[in-house]
Structure formats: structure tokens, C-alpha cells
CSV table of C-alpha atoms in Angstrom, one decimal:
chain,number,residue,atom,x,y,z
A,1,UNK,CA,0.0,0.0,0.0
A,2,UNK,CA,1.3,3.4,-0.9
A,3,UNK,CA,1.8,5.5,1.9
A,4,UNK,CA,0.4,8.9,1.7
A,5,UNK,CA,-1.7,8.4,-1.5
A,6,UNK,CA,-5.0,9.3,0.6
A,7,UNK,CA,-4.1,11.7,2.3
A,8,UNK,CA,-3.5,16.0,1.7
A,9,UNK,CA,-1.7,15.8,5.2
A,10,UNK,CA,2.1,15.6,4.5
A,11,UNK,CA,2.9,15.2,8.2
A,12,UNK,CA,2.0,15.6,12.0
A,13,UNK,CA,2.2,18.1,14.8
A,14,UNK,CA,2.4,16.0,18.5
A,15,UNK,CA,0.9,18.2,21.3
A,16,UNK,CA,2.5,16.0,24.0
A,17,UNK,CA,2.1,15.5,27.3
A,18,UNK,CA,1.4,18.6,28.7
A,19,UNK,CA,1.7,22.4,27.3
A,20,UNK,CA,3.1,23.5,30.8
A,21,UNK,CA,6.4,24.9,29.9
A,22,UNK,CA,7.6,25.0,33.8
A,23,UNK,CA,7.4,21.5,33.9
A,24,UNK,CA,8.9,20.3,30.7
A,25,UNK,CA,12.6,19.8,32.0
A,26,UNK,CA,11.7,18.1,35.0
A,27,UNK,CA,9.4,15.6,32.7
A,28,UNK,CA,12.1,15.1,30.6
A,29,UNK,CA,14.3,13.8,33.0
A,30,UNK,CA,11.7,11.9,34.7
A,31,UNK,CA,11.0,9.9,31.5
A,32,UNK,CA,14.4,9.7,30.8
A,33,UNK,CA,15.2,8.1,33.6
A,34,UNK,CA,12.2,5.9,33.1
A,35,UNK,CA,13.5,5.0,29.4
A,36,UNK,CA,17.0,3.9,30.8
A,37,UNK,CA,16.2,1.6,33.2
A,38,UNK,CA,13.2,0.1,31.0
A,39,UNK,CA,15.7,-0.5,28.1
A,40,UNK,CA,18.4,-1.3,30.7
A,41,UNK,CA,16.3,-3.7,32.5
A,42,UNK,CA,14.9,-5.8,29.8
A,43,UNK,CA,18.1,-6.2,28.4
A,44,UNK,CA,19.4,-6.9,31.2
A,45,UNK,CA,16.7,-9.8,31.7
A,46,UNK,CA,17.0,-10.9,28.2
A,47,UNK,CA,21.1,-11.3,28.7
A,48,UNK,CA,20.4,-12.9,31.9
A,49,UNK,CA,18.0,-15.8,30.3
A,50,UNK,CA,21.2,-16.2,27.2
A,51,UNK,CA,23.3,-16.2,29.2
A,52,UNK,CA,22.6,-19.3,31.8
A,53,UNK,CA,22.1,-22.7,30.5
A,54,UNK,CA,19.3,-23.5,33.4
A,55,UNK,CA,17.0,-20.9,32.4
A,56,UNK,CA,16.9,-22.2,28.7
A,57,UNK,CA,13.4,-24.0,29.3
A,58,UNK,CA,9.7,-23.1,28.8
A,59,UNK,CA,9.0,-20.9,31.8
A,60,UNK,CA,11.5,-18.3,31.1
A,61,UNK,CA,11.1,-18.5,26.9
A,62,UNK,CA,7.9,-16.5,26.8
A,63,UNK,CA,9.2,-13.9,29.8
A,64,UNK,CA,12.4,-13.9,27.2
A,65,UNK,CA,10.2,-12.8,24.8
A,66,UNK,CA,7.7,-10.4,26.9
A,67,UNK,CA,10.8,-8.7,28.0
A,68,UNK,CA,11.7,-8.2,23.9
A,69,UNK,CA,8.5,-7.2,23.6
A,70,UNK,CA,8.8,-4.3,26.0
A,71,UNK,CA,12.1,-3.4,25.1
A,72,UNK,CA,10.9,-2.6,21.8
A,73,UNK,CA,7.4,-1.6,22.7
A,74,UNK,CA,9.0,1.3,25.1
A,75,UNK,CA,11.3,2.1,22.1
A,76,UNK,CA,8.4,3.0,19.6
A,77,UNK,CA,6.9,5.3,22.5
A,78,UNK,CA,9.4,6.8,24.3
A,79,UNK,CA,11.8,8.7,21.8
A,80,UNK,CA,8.5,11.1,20.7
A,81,UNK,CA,7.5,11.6,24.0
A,82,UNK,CA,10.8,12.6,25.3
A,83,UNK,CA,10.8,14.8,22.2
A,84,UNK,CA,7.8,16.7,23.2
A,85,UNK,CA,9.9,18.2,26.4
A,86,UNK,CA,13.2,19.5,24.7
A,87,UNK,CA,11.5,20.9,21.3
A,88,UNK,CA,9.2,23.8,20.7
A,89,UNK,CA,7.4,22.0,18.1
A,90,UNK,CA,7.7,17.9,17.4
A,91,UNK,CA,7.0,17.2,14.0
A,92,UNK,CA,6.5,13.6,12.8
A,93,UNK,CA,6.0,13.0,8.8
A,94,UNK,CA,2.6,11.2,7.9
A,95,UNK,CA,5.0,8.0,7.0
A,96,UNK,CA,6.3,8.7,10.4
A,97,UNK,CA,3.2,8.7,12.2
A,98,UNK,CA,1.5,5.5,10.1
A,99,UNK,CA,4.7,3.5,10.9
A,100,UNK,CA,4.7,4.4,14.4
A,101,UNK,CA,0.8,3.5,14.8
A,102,UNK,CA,1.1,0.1,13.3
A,103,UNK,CA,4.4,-0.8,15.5
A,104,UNK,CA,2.7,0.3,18.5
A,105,UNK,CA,-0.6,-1.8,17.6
A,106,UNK,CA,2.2,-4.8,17.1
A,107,UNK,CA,3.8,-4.3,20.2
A,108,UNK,CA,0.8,-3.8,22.5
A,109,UNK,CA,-1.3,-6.8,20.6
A,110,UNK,CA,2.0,-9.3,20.9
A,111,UNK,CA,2.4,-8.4,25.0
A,112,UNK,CA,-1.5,-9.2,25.1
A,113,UNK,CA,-1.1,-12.4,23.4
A,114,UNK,CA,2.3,-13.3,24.7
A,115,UNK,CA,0.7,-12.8,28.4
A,116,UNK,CA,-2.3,-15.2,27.6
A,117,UNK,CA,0.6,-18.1,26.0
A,118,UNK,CA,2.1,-17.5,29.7
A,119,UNK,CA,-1.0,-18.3,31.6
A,120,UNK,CA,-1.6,-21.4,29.3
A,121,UNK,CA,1.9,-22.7,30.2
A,122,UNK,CA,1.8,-22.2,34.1
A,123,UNK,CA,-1.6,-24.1,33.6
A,124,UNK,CA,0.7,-27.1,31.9
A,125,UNK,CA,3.3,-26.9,35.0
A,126,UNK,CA,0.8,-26.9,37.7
A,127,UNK,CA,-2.0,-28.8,36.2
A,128,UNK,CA,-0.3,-31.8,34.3
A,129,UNK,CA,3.6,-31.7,36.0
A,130,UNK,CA,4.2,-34.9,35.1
A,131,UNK,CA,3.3,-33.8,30.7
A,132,UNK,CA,5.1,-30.6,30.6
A,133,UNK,CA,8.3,-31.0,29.0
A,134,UNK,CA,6.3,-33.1,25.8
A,135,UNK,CA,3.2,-30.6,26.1
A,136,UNK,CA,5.8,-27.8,26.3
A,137,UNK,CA,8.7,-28.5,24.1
A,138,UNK,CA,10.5,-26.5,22.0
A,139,UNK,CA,8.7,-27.2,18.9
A,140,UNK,CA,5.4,-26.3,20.8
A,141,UNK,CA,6.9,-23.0,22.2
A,142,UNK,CA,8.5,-22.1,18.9
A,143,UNK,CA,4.6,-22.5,17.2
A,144,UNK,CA,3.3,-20.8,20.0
A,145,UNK,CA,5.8,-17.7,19.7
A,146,UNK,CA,4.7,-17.7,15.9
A,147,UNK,CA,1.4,-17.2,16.5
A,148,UNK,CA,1.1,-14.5,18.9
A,149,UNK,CA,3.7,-12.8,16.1
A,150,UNK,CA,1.5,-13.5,13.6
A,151,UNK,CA,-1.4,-12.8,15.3
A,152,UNK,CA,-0.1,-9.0,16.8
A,153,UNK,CA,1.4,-8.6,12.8
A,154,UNK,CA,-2.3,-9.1,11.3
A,155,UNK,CA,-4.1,-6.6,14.2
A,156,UNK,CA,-1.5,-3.8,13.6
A,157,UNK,CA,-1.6,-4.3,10.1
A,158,UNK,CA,-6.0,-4.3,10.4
A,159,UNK,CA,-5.9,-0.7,12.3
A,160,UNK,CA,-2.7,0.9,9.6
A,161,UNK,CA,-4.3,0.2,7.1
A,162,UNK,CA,-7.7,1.1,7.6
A,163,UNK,CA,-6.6,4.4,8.8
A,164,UNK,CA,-4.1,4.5,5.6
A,165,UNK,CA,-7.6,4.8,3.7
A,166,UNK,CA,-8.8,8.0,5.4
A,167,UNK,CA,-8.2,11.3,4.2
A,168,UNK,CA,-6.6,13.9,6.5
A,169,UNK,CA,-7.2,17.6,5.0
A,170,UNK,CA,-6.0,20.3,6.8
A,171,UNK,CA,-6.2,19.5,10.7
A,172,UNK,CA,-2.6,18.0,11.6
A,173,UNK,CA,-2.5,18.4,15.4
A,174,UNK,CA,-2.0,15.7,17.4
A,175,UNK,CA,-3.6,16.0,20.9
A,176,UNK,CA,-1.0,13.3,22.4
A,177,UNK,CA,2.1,12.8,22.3
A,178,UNK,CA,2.2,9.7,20.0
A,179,UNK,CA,0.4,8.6,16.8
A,180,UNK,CA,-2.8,6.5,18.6
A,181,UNK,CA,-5.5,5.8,17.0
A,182,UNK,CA,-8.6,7.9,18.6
A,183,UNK,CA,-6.6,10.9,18.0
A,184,UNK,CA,-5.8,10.4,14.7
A,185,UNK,CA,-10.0,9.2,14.3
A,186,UNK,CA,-10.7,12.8,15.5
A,187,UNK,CA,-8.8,14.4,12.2
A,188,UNK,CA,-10.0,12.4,9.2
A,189,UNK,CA,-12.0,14.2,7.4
A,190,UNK,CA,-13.5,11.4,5.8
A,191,UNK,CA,-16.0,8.9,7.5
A,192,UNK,CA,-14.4,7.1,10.3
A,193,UNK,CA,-17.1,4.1,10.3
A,194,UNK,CA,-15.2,1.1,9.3
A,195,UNK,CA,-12.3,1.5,11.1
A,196,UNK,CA,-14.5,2.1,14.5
A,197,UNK,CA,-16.0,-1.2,13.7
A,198,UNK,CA,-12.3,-2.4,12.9
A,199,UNK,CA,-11.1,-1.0,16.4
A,200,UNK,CA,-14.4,-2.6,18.3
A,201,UNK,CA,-13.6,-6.1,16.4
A,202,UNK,CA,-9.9,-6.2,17.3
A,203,UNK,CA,-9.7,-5.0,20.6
A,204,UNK,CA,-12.6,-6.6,21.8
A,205,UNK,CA,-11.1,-9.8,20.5
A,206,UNK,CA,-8.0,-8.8,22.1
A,207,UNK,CA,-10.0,-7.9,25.2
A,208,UNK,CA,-12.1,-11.2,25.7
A,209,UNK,CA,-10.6,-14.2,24.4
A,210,UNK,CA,-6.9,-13.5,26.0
A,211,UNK,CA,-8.9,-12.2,29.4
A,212,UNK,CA,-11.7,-15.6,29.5
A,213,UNK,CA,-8.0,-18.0,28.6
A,214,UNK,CA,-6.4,-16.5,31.4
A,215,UNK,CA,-9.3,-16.8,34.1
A,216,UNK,CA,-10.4,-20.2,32.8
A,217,UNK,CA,-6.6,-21.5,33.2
A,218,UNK,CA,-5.9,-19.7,36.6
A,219,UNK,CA,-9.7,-21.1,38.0
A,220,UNK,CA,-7.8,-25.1,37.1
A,221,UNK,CA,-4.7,-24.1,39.0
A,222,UNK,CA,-5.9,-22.6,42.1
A,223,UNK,CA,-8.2,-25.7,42.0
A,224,UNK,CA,-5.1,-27.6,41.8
A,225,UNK,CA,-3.0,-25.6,44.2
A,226,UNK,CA,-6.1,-26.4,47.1
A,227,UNK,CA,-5.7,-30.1,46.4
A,228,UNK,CA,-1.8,-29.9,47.0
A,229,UNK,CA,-1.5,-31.1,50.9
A,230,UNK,CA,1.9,-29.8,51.8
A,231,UNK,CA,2.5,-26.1,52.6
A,232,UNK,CA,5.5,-26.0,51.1
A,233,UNK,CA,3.9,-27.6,47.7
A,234,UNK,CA,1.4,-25.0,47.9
A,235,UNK,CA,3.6,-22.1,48.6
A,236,UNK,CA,5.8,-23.0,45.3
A,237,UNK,CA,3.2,-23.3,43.1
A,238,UNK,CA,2.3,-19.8,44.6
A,239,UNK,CA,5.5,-18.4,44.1
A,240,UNK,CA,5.4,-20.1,40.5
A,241,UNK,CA,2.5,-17.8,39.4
A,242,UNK,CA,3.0,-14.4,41.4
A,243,UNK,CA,5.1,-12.8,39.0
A,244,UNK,CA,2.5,-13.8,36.0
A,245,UNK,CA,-0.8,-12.7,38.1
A,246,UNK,CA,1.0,-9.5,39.2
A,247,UNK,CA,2.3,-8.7,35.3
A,248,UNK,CA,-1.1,-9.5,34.0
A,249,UNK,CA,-2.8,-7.4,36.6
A,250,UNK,CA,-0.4,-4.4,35.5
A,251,UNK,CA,-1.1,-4.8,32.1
A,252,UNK,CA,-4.5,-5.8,31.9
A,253,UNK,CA,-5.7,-2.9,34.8
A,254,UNK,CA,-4.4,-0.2,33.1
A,255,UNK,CA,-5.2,-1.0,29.6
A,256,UNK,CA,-9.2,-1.2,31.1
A,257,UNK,CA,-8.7,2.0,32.9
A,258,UNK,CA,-7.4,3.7,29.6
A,259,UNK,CA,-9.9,2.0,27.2
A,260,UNK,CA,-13.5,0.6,29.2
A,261,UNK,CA,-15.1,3.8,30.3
A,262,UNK,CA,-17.7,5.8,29.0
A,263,UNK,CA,-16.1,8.4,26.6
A,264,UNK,CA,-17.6,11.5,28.7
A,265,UNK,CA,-15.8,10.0,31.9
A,266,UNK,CA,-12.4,11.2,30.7
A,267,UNK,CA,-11.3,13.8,28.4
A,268,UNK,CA,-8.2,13.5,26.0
A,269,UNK,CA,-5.9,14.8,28.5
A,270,UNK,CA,-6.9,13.2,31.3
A,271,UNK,CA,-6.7,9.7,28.8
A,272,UNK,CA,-2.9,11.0,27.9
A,273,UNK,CA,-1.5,10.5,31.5
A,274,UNK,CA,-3.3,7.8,32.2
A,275,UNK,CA,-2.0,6.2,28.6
A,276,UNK,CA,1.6,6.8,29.9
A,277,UNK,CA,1.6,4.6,33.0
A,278,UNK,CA,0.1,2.0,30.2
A,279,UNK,CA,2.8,2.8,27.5
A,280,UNK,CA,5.6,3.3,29.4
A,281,UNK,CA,5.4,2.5,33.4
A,282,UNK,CA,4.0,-0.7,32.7
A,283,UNK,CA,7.5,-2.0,30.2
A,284,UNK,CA,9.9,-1.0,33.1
A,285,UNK,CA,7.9,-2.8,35.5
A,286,UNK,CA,7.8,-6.2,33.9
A,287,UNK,CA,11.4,-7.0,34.2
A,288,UNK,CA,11.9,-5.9,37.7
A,289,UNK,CA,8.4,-8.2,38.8
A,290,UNK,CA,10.3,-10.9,37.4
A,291,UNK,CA,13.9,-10.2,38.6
A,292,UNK,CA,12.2,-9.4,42.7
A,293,UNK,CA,10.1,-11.9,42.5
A,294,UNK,CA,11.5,-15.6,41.2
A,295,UNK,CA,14.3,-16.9,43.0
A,296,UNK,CA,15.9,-19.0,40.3
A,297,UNK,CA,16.4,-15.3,38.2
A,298,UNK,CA,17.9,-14.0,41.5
A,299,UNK,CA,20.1,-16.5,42.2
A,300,UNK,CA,21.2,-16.4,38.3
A,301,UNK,CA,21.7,-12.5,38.6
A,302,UNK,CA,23.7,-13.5,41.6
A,303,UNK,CA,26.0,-16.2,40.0
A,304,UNK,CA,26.1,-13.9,37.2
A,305,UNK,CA,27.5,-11.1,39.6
A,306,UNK,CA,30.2,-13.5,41.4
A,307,UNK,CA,31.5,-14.5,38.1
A,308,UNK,CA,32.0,-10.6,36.6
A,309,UNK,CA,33.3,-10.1,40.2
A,310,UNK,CA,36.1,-13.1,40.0
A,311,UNK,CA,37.2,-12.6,36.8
């Protein structure tokens, strides 16, 4: 599809975060900081994983791959935003802004689905022990990781290019400080139907089926956890799922408190700051849920330390 051939707008104007000019440099650094220790984290978690043999199996592939996920999710986001503080005006070209839609739409629909794979495999390990390495091998995780790929690829490319078909005249303001798809809704000047229907299809697919996997499989393993006598058994099959509840909480939580509300209830600024704990708070977290909470990650990060520290 040729980008551009529908449209008279030739490129964007972000508004950003907040028009507050006393404020800007200390939001800069704020989200700065934030950026760092997001990127700094997950790459940290994603070495961690490649880097020690025991952590090669099922439980830790699909966190491998959240934490990719919000590596690159944070780094479709964050750039623009930081932007917004340091220049007058930020300018993104219509190619710009369509390319940075669909990644976003990729990145947000692969953590959705990578989060539901998760709570299917802790299902496996607590549920049927004694089946998981055949139910979860490699070849299994490998098709698994295709799908929710393929499956984010298809919804991004759904929402770019339906909104590749509108028409943008003359209004090129941006109230946010990314490319979203409301916002950009609000300046076509051309009927907006079919892609409302589009965004009502997708993300209420993306809403229900991930959301109904997840309780179903967490209703069988707390059935399974009460039949476990033993404290102790009980306590690691706990420990074994905090991290995934807590992530999935995040996640899930503040994508419904940005999206499932009556549109009166918020206004588009009050729907940016709460967007930014769901586009950029929520990819820092991840890693460090993971790191604070499982002990076999802490005890790697510790081995990993004493070694750097020997040699």
C-alpha cells in the first residue's frame, strides 16, 4: 500500500504531554530516567536468560520474549515523547506517524497475546507436571511464539491500514504525544465508520478471548493448588505464578482503565496521562516483577555477579 496516497496531510504536529512549559525539564528527566532503566532492565533480563544454561526452558522462553516485547514496545513510544519536552514544536511526517501506529498496535497486541501463552503454560506446569516438558517443548513453544507474532502482525496491520484509507485535510495536530488511534479518528476528514468497527472487532477480540484464557486457566490451577496437601507444595506453586498474576494485573488494569469507560468519563488529557503509565510505566515494571520476585532469576543474577566479580 502506498503510503500517503489518501491523504493532503504531509505530516503531524504532536501536542505532547502537557503544554506547561515549567514543567517540561523536569518531565524530561523523569522519562528519561524511566527509558533507561526500562531498556536497561529488559536487556538486562534478556542477557540474563542467554546467558545461563538453566534458564533455557519453557517458563522463562515466553518472559524472554515479553521482555523483547517491551524493550521494543517502550522504544516506539518513548523517543517522541521525550521529544515533546526539549522541542518547541515535534514534527513527525505522515509516514512517520503510520509507521509508528502500526508498531505500537504490534507491540501492544504481541504483549496481550504473549501474556495469555504464559498463563496457558503455568496451567501445563501446575496442572499436568508430570506432561510438561512433551506438552511444552520447544517445537510447541517455537509455534506458539509464531502465532502470537503473527497474530499482533495481522491486528496492527488491520488498524494501519484502515486508517491509511482515510483522508486527513488540513487539521494535523496531534492531541498526544504519540500517533494513537482515537486521536488520529478525530482528524480524518472522511468517515471514520469502518475503522470504529475495525477497532471494536480487534480489541474486543484482544479484550475477551486473551482475558476468558487466562481466568479459565488460573480457575484449574488454584483448583489444583487447594488439592496440594503440603505447605511447602502450595507455597511454590504460589511463588510459581505471582510474577504472571502481578504482570497480568499491571497490564491488563491499566489498559481497562485507559480503554472501558464511557467516553464523557475522561477527556483526552486526562486519557494522555493515564495512557503513559500503560505505554511506558507498565515495560519497566515487567522485568523488575520478574527479577524481585522468582528466586531462580535471583540466584542467576547472583552467579552472574560473582563471576563478573572473579574474573
Amino acid at each position: 500500500m502506498d503510503i500517503g496516497n489518501s491523504s493532503l496531510v504531509t505530516k503531524f504536529i504532536l501536542v505532547g504531554l502537557t503544554e506547561y512549559s515549567k514543567i517540561q525539564l523536569p518531565l524530561f528527566f523523569l522519562f528519561l530516567g524511566i527509558y533507561i532503566v526500562t531498556v536497561a532492565g529488559n536487556l538486562g533480563f534478556i542477557t540474563l536468560i542467554g546467558l545461563n544454561a538453566h534458564l533455557h526452558t519453557p517458563m522463562y522462553y515466553f518472559p524472554f520474549n515479553l521482555s523483547f516485547i517491551d524493550l521494543c514496545y517502550s522504544s516506539v513510544i518513548s523517543p517522541k515523547l521525550l521529544v515533546n519536552f526539549v522541542l518547541k514544536m515535534n514534527i513527525i511526517s505522515y509516514a512517520g506517524c503510520m509507521t509508528q501506529l502500526f508498531f505500537y498496535c504490534f507491540f501492544v497486541n504481541a504483549e496481550c497475546y504473549v501474556l495469555t501463552v504464559m498463563a496457558y503454560d503455568r496451567y501445563v506446569a501446575i496442572c499436568k507436571p508430570l506432561l510438561y516438558t512433551v506438552t511444552m517443548s520447544p517445537q510447541v513453544c517455537s509455534l506458539l511464539a509464531v502465532i502470537v507474532y503473527v497474530g499482533a502482525f495481522v491486528a496492527a496491520w488491520a488498524h494501519t491500514g484502515c486508517m491509511l484509507r482515510l483522508t486527513f485535510c488540513d487539521a494535523n495536530t496531534i492531541n498526544h504525544y504519540m500517533c494513537d488511534i482515537l486521536p488520529l479518528l478525530e482528524l480524518s476528514c472522511t468517515s471514520t465508520h469502518s475503522n470504529e468497527l475495525v477497532v471494536f472487532t480487534i480489541v474486543g477480540f484482544d479484550v475477551a478471548v486473551p482475558c476468558l484464557t487466562i481466568i479459565v486457566s488460573y480457575a484449574y490451577i488454584l483448583s489444583s493448588i487447594l488439592h496440594i496437601h503440603s505447605r511447602e507444595g502450595r507455597a511454590k506453586a504460589f511463588s510459581t505464578c505471582s510474577s504472571h498474576v502481578i504482570v497480568v494485573c499491571v497490564f491488563f488494569g491499566s489498559g481497562a482503565f485507559m480503554y472501558l469507560h464511557p467516553s464523557s468519563v475522561l477527556s483526552m488529557d486526562q486519557g494522555k496521562v493515564s495512557t503513559v503509565f500503560y505505554t511506558i510505566v507498565v515495560p519497566m515494571l515487567n522485568p523488575l516483577i520478574y527479577s524481585f520476585r522468582n528466586k531462580e532469576v535471583k540466584i542467576a543474577l547472583k552467579k552472574s555477579f560473582s563471576r563478573k566479580t572473579l574474573s
